[in-house]
C-alpha atoms as one frame of an Amber mdcrd trajectory, in Angstrom:
protein
   5.141  21.501 -14.567   7.749  18.891 -15.437   6.559  15.345 -16.112   8.460
  12.057 -15.680   6.600   9.150 -17.281   7.495   5.590 -16.277   6.316   2.824
 -18.616   6.991  -0.904 -18.594   7.745  -3.500 -21.214   8.319  -7.233 -21.808
   6.516  -8.505 -18.686   4.426  -7.098 -15.849   5.589  -7.092 -12.247   9.019
  -5.605 -12.988   8.797  -3.056 -10.197   7.649   0.031 -12.077   6.039   1.326
  -8.885   9.239   1.050  -6.850  11.224   2.524  -9.750   8.847   5.484 -10.073
   8.896   5.995  -6.289  12.703   5.835  -6.199  13.015   8.377  -9.002  10.754
  10.628  -6.968  12.929  10.101  -3.872  16.106  11.095  -5.730  14.479  14.207
  -7.216  13.045  15.133  -3.805  16.522  14.681  -2.306  17.696  17.299  -4.823
  15.360  19.817  -3.191  12.484  19.504  -5.648   8.834  19.035  -4.723   7.424
  15.852  -6.209   3.920  14.478  -6.743   2.812  11.194  -8.311   0.056   9.804
 -10.516  -0.693   6.136 -11.156  -2.579   5.198 -14.321  -4.386   1.845 -14.203
  -5.896   0.923 -17.593  -8.543  -1.415 -16.190 -12.253  -0.589 -16.540 -12.948
  -0.639 -12.804 -13.648   2.810 -11.407 -11.256   2.051  -8.552  -9.564  -0.907
  -6.856 -12.225  -1.226  -4.150 -14.095  -4.218  -5.555 -11.059  -6.207  -6.720
  -9.932  -9.476  -5.169  -6.640  -9.236  -3.237  -5.602 -12.490  -4.925  -5.819
 -10.809  -8.319  -4.606  -7.304  -7.661  -2.971  -7.219  -4.234  -4.163  -5.030
  -1.400  -6.496  -2.075  -1.737  -4.697   0.978  -0.397  -6.889   3.594   1.288
  -6.162   7.330   1.211  -7.156  10.119   3.604 -10.013  11.195   1.333 -11.431
   7.662   1.230 -10.022   6.739  -2.170  -9.608   2.979  -2.669  -6.587   2.827
  -4.922  -3.814   0.676  -6.332  -1.130  -0.477  -3.901   1.518   1.488  -5.829
   0.087   4.678  -4.337   1.056   3.195  -0.984   4.628   2.930  -2.265   4.513
   6.576  -3.364   3.246   7.722   0.034   5.818   5.685   1.949   8.775   6.639
  -0.253   7.932  10.319  -0.760   6.152  10.918   2.574   3.181  12.611   0.879
  -0.602  12.395   1.205  -2.178  11.649  -2.146  -5.817  11.975  -3.235  -8.074
   9.509  -5.029  -7.651  11.581  -8.194  -3.951  10.637  -8.207  -5.108   7.194
  -9.344  -6.512   7.376 -12.882  -8.415   4.397 -14.283 -10.141   3.762 -17.598
 -13.381   3.480 -15.632 -12.990   6.974 -14.156 -12.147   8.512 -17.526 -15.047
   6.908 -19.398 -17.437   7.723 -16.549 -16.354  11.367 -16.660 -16.718  11.607
 -20.457 -20.103   9.860 -20.480 -21.412  12.175 -17.764 -20.345  15.153 -19.881
 -22.010  13.619 -22.934 -25.281  13.146 -21.017 -25.171  16.769 -19.904 -24.733
  17.841 -23.509 -21.282  19.316 -22.972 -20.084  18.105 -26.371 -22.717  20.149
 -28.240 -24.045  17.291 -30.357 -20.618  16.065 -31.517 -19.812  12.392 -32.057
 -17.933  11.424 -28.877 -14.841   9.357 -29.728 -11.740   7.925 -28.086  -9.718
  10.504 -30.016 -10.047  13.360 -29.227 -12.520  13.208 -26.339 -11.152  10.356
 -24.193  -7.533  11.382 -24.780  -8.361  15.010 -24.022 -10.037  13.953 -20.759
  -6.905  12.000 -19.789  -4.644  14.968 -20.552  -6.845  17.376 -18.618  -6.995
  14.990 -15.640  -3.203  14.632 -15.530  -2.582  18.366 -15.830  -5.202  19.159
 -13.196  -4.127  16.568 -10.625  -0.410  17.272 -11.070  -0.989  20.772  -9.687
  -2.628  19.574  -6.440  -0.109  19.943  -3.562   0.396  16.656  -1.677   3.283
  17.540   0.654   1.474  19.917   2.984   2.906  23.015   1.301   1.147  25.596
  -0.824   1.381  25.683  -4.599   2.048  22.927  -7.147   4.994  20.541  -7.118
   8.009  20.927  -9.421   7.842  17.435 -10.898   5.012  14.959 -11.426   6.041
  11.300 -11.726   3.470   9.334 -13.752   3.428   5.534 -13.764   1.542   3.867
 -16.603   0.348   0.477 -15.369   0.463  -2.663 -17.487   2.822  -3.365 -20.347
   3.371  -1.394 -23.537   1.283  -3.001 -26.270  -1.679  -3.858 -24.030  -4.837
  -2.914 -25.904  -6.453  -1.254 -22.867  -3.550   1.181 -22.401  -3.622   2.531
 -25.977  -5.777   5.628 -25.230  -3.445   6.550 -22.385  -0.328   6.222 -24.531
  -1.924   8.398 -27.198  -2.916  10.974 -24.556   0.621  10.966 -23.144   2.025
  11.408 -26.662  -0.195  14.450 -27.074   0.859  15.727 -23.634   4.519  15.434
 -24.646   3.803  17.392 -27.822   1.934  20.140 -25.975   4.388  20.678 -23.087
   7.592  20.163 -25.098  10.550  17.771 -24.889  12.277  19.666 -22.069   9.227
  19.361 -19.824   8.635  15.649 -20.392  10.959  12.750 -19.610  10.111   9.147
 -20.527  11.738   6.288 -18.613  11.009   2.809 -19.925  11.429  -0.081 -17.469
  12.305  -3.334 -19.195  13.655  -6.786 -18.446  17.102  -8.057 -19.413  16.784
 -11.830 -18.984  19.618 -14.337 -18.840  18.987 -17.728 -20.399  20.290 -20.452
 -18.133  21.879 -22.485 -20.919  23.683 -19.609 -22.634  24.324 -17.362 -19.617
  24.182 -14.239 -21.794  22.231 -11.066 -21.008  19.585 -10.828 -23.724  18.571
  -7.415 -25.093  16.116  -8.523 -27.793  12.976  -8.372 -25.567  13.829  -4.769
 -24.673  14.532  -3.912 -28.310  11.073  -5.158 -29.299   9.441  -3.332 -26.401
  11.089  -0.028 -27.338  10.158  -0.556 -30.992   6.524  -1.019 -29.936   6.668
   2.158 -27.856   8.215   4.173 -30.689   5.592   2.896 -33.124   2.992   4.450
 -30.800   4.710   7.827 -30.967   6.798   7.796 -27.782  10.583   7.467 -27.734
  12.176   6.703 -24.358  14.808   9.113 -23.089  15.997   6.599 -20.469  15.968
   2.837 -20.109  15.683   1.374 -16.607  16.853  -2.194 -17.074  15.817  -4.817
 -14.537  18.247  -7.693 -14.189  19.475 -10.187 -11.641  23.091  -9.029 -11.962
  24.636  -5.671 -12.987  24.557  -5.006 -16.730  27.708  -5.754 -18.680  29.246
  -2.925 -20.711  28.651  -4.665 -24.035  24.961  -5.096 -23.045  24.705  -1.345
 -22.455  26.341  -0.610 -25.803  23.995  -2.960 -27.607  20.918  -1.443 -25.954
  22.104   2.043 -26.817  22.707   1.149 -30.457  19.388  -0.585 -31.098  17.117
   1.461 -28.803  18.485   4.929 -29.695  19.186   5.806 -26.066  22.586   7.244
 -24.986  24.692   4.845 -22.911  24.696   7.376 -20.070  20.888   7.194 -19.992
  20.739   3.416 -19.594  20.079   2.791 -15.920  20.547  -0.617 -14.359  18.213
  -1.613 -11.533  19.594  -4.992 -10.608  18.489  -7.123  -7.671  19.428  -5.641
  -4.272  19.058  -6.849  -0.647  16.160  -4.456   0.041  14.221  -1.849  -1.948
  15.709   1.047   0.034  18.847   0.529  -2.046  17.047   1.508  -5.269  17.260
   5.314  -4.797  20.942   4.863  -3.882  21.443   2.747  -6.996  19.941   5.499
  -9.166  22.091   8.164  -7.532  25.264   6.109  -8.007  24.511   6.034 -11.748
  23.937   9.823 -11.773  20.342   9.317 -12.879  19.381  12.549 -11.141  21.907
  14.581 -13.152  20.697  13.145 -16.452  17.013  13.677 -15.599  17.608  17.201
 -14.275  19.590  18.076 -17.396  16.864  16.770 -19.667  14.187  18.698 -17.755
  16.389  21.823 -17.479  16.176  21.852 -13.691  19.901  22.000 -12.829  19.669
  25.651 -11.767  17.047  24.976  -9.072  18.254  21.552  -7.881  20.820  20.701
  -5.229  23.168  17.762  -4.763  20.964  14.877  -3.614  21.048  14.267   0.129
  20.209  10.603   0.667  22.026  10.057   3.950  18.830   8.961   5.695  18.166
   6.367   2.983  21.785   5.181   3.099  21.635   4.709   6.872  18.274   2.922
   6.622  19.433   0.512   3.893  22.706  -0.288   5.656  21.030  -0.695   9.040
  18.618  -3.258   7.639  21.401  -5.152   5.844  23.371  -5.446   9.083  20.540
  -6.651  11.305  21.015 -10.179  12.619  18.278 -10.702  15.223  14.683 -11.309
  14.213  11.222 -11.665  15.726   8.724 -14.310  14.631   5.332 -12.881  13.716
   2.351 -15.119  12.944   0.163 -13.528  10.253  -3.177 -15.325  10.337  -5.173
 -14.251   7.289  -7.402 -15.185   4.386  -5.175 -14.115   1.491  -1.781 -15.428
   2.572  -1.230 -17.055  -0.824  -0.223 -13.649  -2.183   2.043 -11.460  -0.033
   0.921  -8.281  -1.854  -2.540  -8.814  -0.360  -1.128  -7.470   2.909   1.652
  -5.266   1.522   1.062  -2.278   3.817   0.850  -4.557   6.871   4.173  -6.137
   5.903   5.747  -2.699   5.429   4.374  -1.474   8.762   5.864  -4.528  10.485
   9.170  -3.826   8.747   9.176  -0.188   9.913   8.395  -1.222  13.499  10.977
  -4.017  13.554  13.762  -1.798  12.262  12.941   0.742  14.990  13.601  -2.145
  17.416  16.787  -3.242  15.564  15.142  -6.440  14.384  14.330  -8.145  11.125
  10.714  -9.300  10.745  10.310 -13.053  10.299   6.723 -13.344   9.127   5.134
 -16.772   9.285   2.151 -16.825   6.931  -0.680 -18.955   8.259  -3.819 -19.602
   6.223  -6.589 -19.117   8.782  -8.542 -22.071   7.398  -5.592 -24.395   8.165
  -6.111 -23.831  11.900  -9.723 -24.967  11.853 -10.808 -28.208  13.506 -12.515
 -29.323  10.294  -9.076 -29.745   8.715  -7.921 -32.280  11.302  -9.392 -35.050
   9.129  -9.048 -33.645   5.602  -5.538 -32.110   5.831  -4.035 -33.138   9.200
  -0.456 -32.235   8.199  -1.425 -28.695   7.171  -3.323 -28.208  10.418  -0.470
 -29.539  12.541   2.017 -27.295  10.738  -0.225 -24.246  11.119  -0.631 -24.778
  14.865   3.072 -25.476  15.370   3.888 -22.240  13.535   1.358 -20.270  15.572
   2.695 -21.562  18.883   6.308 -20.790  17.921   5.521 -17.158  17.125   6.330
 -14.314  19.504   3.163 -12.436  18.517   0.000 -12.915  16.457  -1.548 -10.524
  13.940  -4.974 -10.944  12.326  -5.381  -8.425   9.457  -8.498  -7.231   7.617
 -10.633  -9.191   5.200 -14.168  -9.869   3.986 -16.358 -12.975   3.955 -16.601
 -15.965   6.277 -13.810 -18.139   4.875 -11.146 -18.704   7.531 -13.099 -16.979
  10.309 -13.110 -20.095  12.526  -9.320 -20.257  12.288  -8.969 -16.577  13.165
 -11.193 -17.088  16.211  -8.938 -19.933  17.349  -5.839 -17.750  16.889  -7.412
 -14.915  18.901  -8.407 -17.353  21.637  -4.894 -18.811  21.793  -3.367 -15.318
  22.063  -5.828 -14.282  24.793  -5.453 -17.417  26.916  -1.675 -17.711  26.560
  -0.899 -13.987  26.953   0.688 -13.773  23.502   0.789 -10.229  22.058  -2.146
  -9.861  19.665  -2.999  -7.143  17.148  -6.325  -7.337  15.325  -6.891  -4.934
  12.461 -10.428  -4.222  11.168 -11.789  -7.770  10.817  -9.111  -8.834  13.319
 -10.666  -6.521  15.928 -14.149  -7.878  15.229 -12.778 -11.420  15.538 -11.445
 -10.649  19.023 -14.884  -9.336  20.065 -16.659 -12.450  18.741 -14.145 -14.752
  20.432 -14.459 -12.924  23.755 -18.256 -13.027  23.646 -18.266 -16.754  22.933
 -15.587 -17.987  25.295 -15.692 -15.484  28.163 -19.332 -14.372  28.206 -20.644
 -17.807  27.237 -22.553 -16.616  24.150 -21.901 -19.746  22.101 -23.549 -18.408
  18.928 -22.185 -14.869  19.185 -21.178 -13.736  15.735 -21.063 -10.973  13.179
 -24.167 -10.457  11.074 -21.768 -10.649   8.126 -21.203 -14.343   8.834 -24.527
 -15.312  10.424 -27.578 -13.146   9.777 -29.630 -15.152  12.298 -27.207 -15.060
  15.214 -28.997 -14.482  18.560 -25.995 -12.473  19.801 -24.911 -10.079  17.017
 -21.827  -8.528  18.602 -20.801  -7.125  15.190 -23.456  -5.528  12.962 -23.865
  -3.902   9.550 -23.442  -0.132   9.797 -26.764   1.722   9.369 -25.448   4.091
   6.697 -24.013   1.312   4.518 -25.497   0.211   1.194 -26.721  -3.371   0.782
 -27.148  -3.058  -2.978 -23.884  -1.435  -4.150 -20.379  -2.573  -3.220 -18.074
   0.122  -4.644 -17.238   3.132  -2.414 -20.098   2.366  -0.006 -18.032   1.490
   3.070 -16.875   3.799   5.838 -13.735   5.030   4.132 -10.844   7.400   4.689
  -9.391   9.316   7.600 -11.632   9.492  10.682 -10.957  10.782  14.168 -10.760
   8.430  17.156 -11.028   9.888  20.658  -9.248   8.114  23.508 -11.637   7.503
  26.399  -8.898   7.502  29.041  -5.291   8.783  29.021  -4.206   5.710  30.993
  -4.865   3.231  28.179  -1.969   1.544  26.418  -2.772   2.840  22.940  -3.020
   6.475  24.097   0.467   6.151  25.575   1.759   4.644  22.319   0.316   7.630
  20.458   2.410   9.891  22.714  -0.425  10.654  25.140  -2.528  12.269  22.450
  -6.208  12.874  23.130  -7.172  11.701  19.669  -5.756  10.126  16.529  -6.735
  10.340  12.855  -6.432   7.003  11.051  -7.793   5.521   7.824 -10.792   3.206
   7.712 -12.302   0.669   5.321 -15.218  -1.307   6.755 -18.978  -1.785   6.555
 -19.470  -3.709   9.818 -18.930  -2.427  13.364 -19.084  -3.564  16.975 -22.703
  -3.541  18.134 -22.968  -0.534  20.503 -25.729  -2.295  22.455 -23.256  -5.024
  23.462 -20.482  -2.690  24.627 -21.455  -2.463  28.318 -21.732  -6.246  28.621
 -18.317  -6.748  27.024 -16.634  -4.044  29.097 -17.959  -5.433  32.406 -15.983
  -8.626  31.708 -12.695  -6.835  30.931 -12.760  -6.020  27.204 -12.291  -2.244
  27.217 -13.154   0.004  24.285 -10.588   2.726  24.860 -11.080   4.503  21.529
 -14.386   5.687  20.070 -15.450   7.953  17.228 -16.629  11.521  17.811 -20.228
  10.384  18.434 -19.106   7.937  21.110 -21.240   5.207  19.524 -18.698   3.612
  17.169 -15.983   1.462  18.728 -12.515   2.117  17.304  -9.933   0.580  19.662
 -10.192  -2.233  22.201  -7.780  -3.473  24.836  -7.975  -6.517  27.073  -7.435
  -5.901  30.747  -4.492  -7.723  32.392  -2.885  -8.813  29.110   0.612  -7.781
  27.929  -0.737  -6.569  24.570  -4.155  -7.501  23.258  -5.275  -4.667  20.996
  -7.858  -4.399  18.251  -8.284  -1.434  15.910 -11.245  -0.878  13.615  -9.052
   1.372  11.470  -5.991   0.418   9.410  -2.889   1.865  11.122  -0.627   0.312
   8.470  -1.661   2.841   5.821   0.076   5.742   7.597   3.230   3.904   8.694
   6.429   5.353   7.217  10.114   4.365   7.118  11.681   5.959  10.184   8.220
   6.794  11.568   6.483   3.479  12.328   2.830   3.179  13.260   2.544   3.407
  17.082   0.305   0.313  17.254   2.731  -1.787  15.215   5.674  -0.499  17.249
   3.925  -1.387  20.500   3.042  -4.813  19.073   6.688  -5.622  18.271   7.952
  -4.166  21.562   5.511  -6.387  23.440   6.716  -9.407  21.458  10.306  -8.864
  22.641   9.361  -7.854  26.200  10.425  -4.214  25.814   7.060  -2.443  25.869
   7.268  -1.541  29.567  10.693   0.144  29.365   9.623   1.973  26.199   6.524
   3.440  27.840   8.525   4.469  30.911  10.959   6.417  28.755   9.963  10.111
  29.047  10.941  10.659  25.418   8.528   7.862  24.419  10.305   7.422  21.155
  13.744   5.969  21.733  14.667   2.544  23.017
């Protein structure tokens, strides 16, 4: 197994995840099989209980793993299916070691960070790196490891020590270290500054790891004298100093690495030239250029709880991007804080409410994504009502589906206090209820998680046609509340059809509104399996409906080309 470790220095948020993914893309384009591991040094066992405001979205895997959003980047870039073990956290490592200690596996020894924690990290990496994630048999050729955080963070020290030991055990030619760092430009001087990177590399070397490559993030391309200076003071050959400067879209990053012959240098270091081919990135080139040349756009209203941080809905944004490009459009997402739509804000913040409603009414379609808690629910209900009454294409995901059920029950069936038991435990009309198998005492990993099968109830429904007339679909879930099965008949009699159900027939998965251009709710999260060049069918249908092209698309016998 060959390992490529990506670390970061100077500041967080430099794009280590995109850099690691892009390196994987280039190596995969050379004919190699690639897998990925993300190391998060926080003490949480997984990302499941973290606030989206603090850590961005929680990405869900097929096996139900609630993981860091960077694993979403890996899956989208490399087109692989990762497991929850591909996300290593301090919490998982300590939990594993403590369980072994309680069993007596250490034979009475004093359990310490070195060697026991570091050995557990090494073993985890070596074990997970051999799990195939591309649908083929046998291990991958290269494992790309991203170490989260910034070099020097106290919580990442055990991981750096473990990675130093891994380097020593596998040998220099099986381990490549790429350090991502920032090259800032001070506005007054206008000079590219290398000192922050010098200090970051010095810190890394003091911990026993010397970078073989520098991936330098900058606004503009690096000047030659900057490269020379970095090479001299960081002990990295000039040819191994890669510049990842700002580009129009992230699909240019693999092309940027190829243009600097990063693949040749990495393959040479890892002694893989004999088994690698010339990288074929034509698909990525076409995709990047197509997006750059798009001129028309479609306005999408995103009505959510966490709109203050775009990463909170990263996979939704990517799924919209994939669908829009398939329609030769650029997505113009209008972020609307659900609470701004609420009537209560007419007095306290009238300008914000007026702006929110003006934005909603100017949109070609409305999307209500997932979320937890009652904040903003009233605003989401108003958005769903507006979309239903004005025949505006609507897509509700997870909570967004439940919102559409509550709104329909209140305003069509006349159940004024219809609600979810999540928001009102005493509601007389609980159209959304807590799932019987859920835990009310523990939050982490207690939801209905991972890939589950949905069976279409009729081949004539819109969503079945979007999924190419399939009888079923496997999508990823993350929820602990569901549509009350006792209310289904009442809702369906008035036109809200549940066209997708789970294998028991008791859990509602997909709803459609009769006589509406596109009013669809999904209990699952279709965004998690959307890929560049292979958009999620629900998102594609949503965008097609917004531009009035859904009918022609469905009539096309190929059902896949506009």
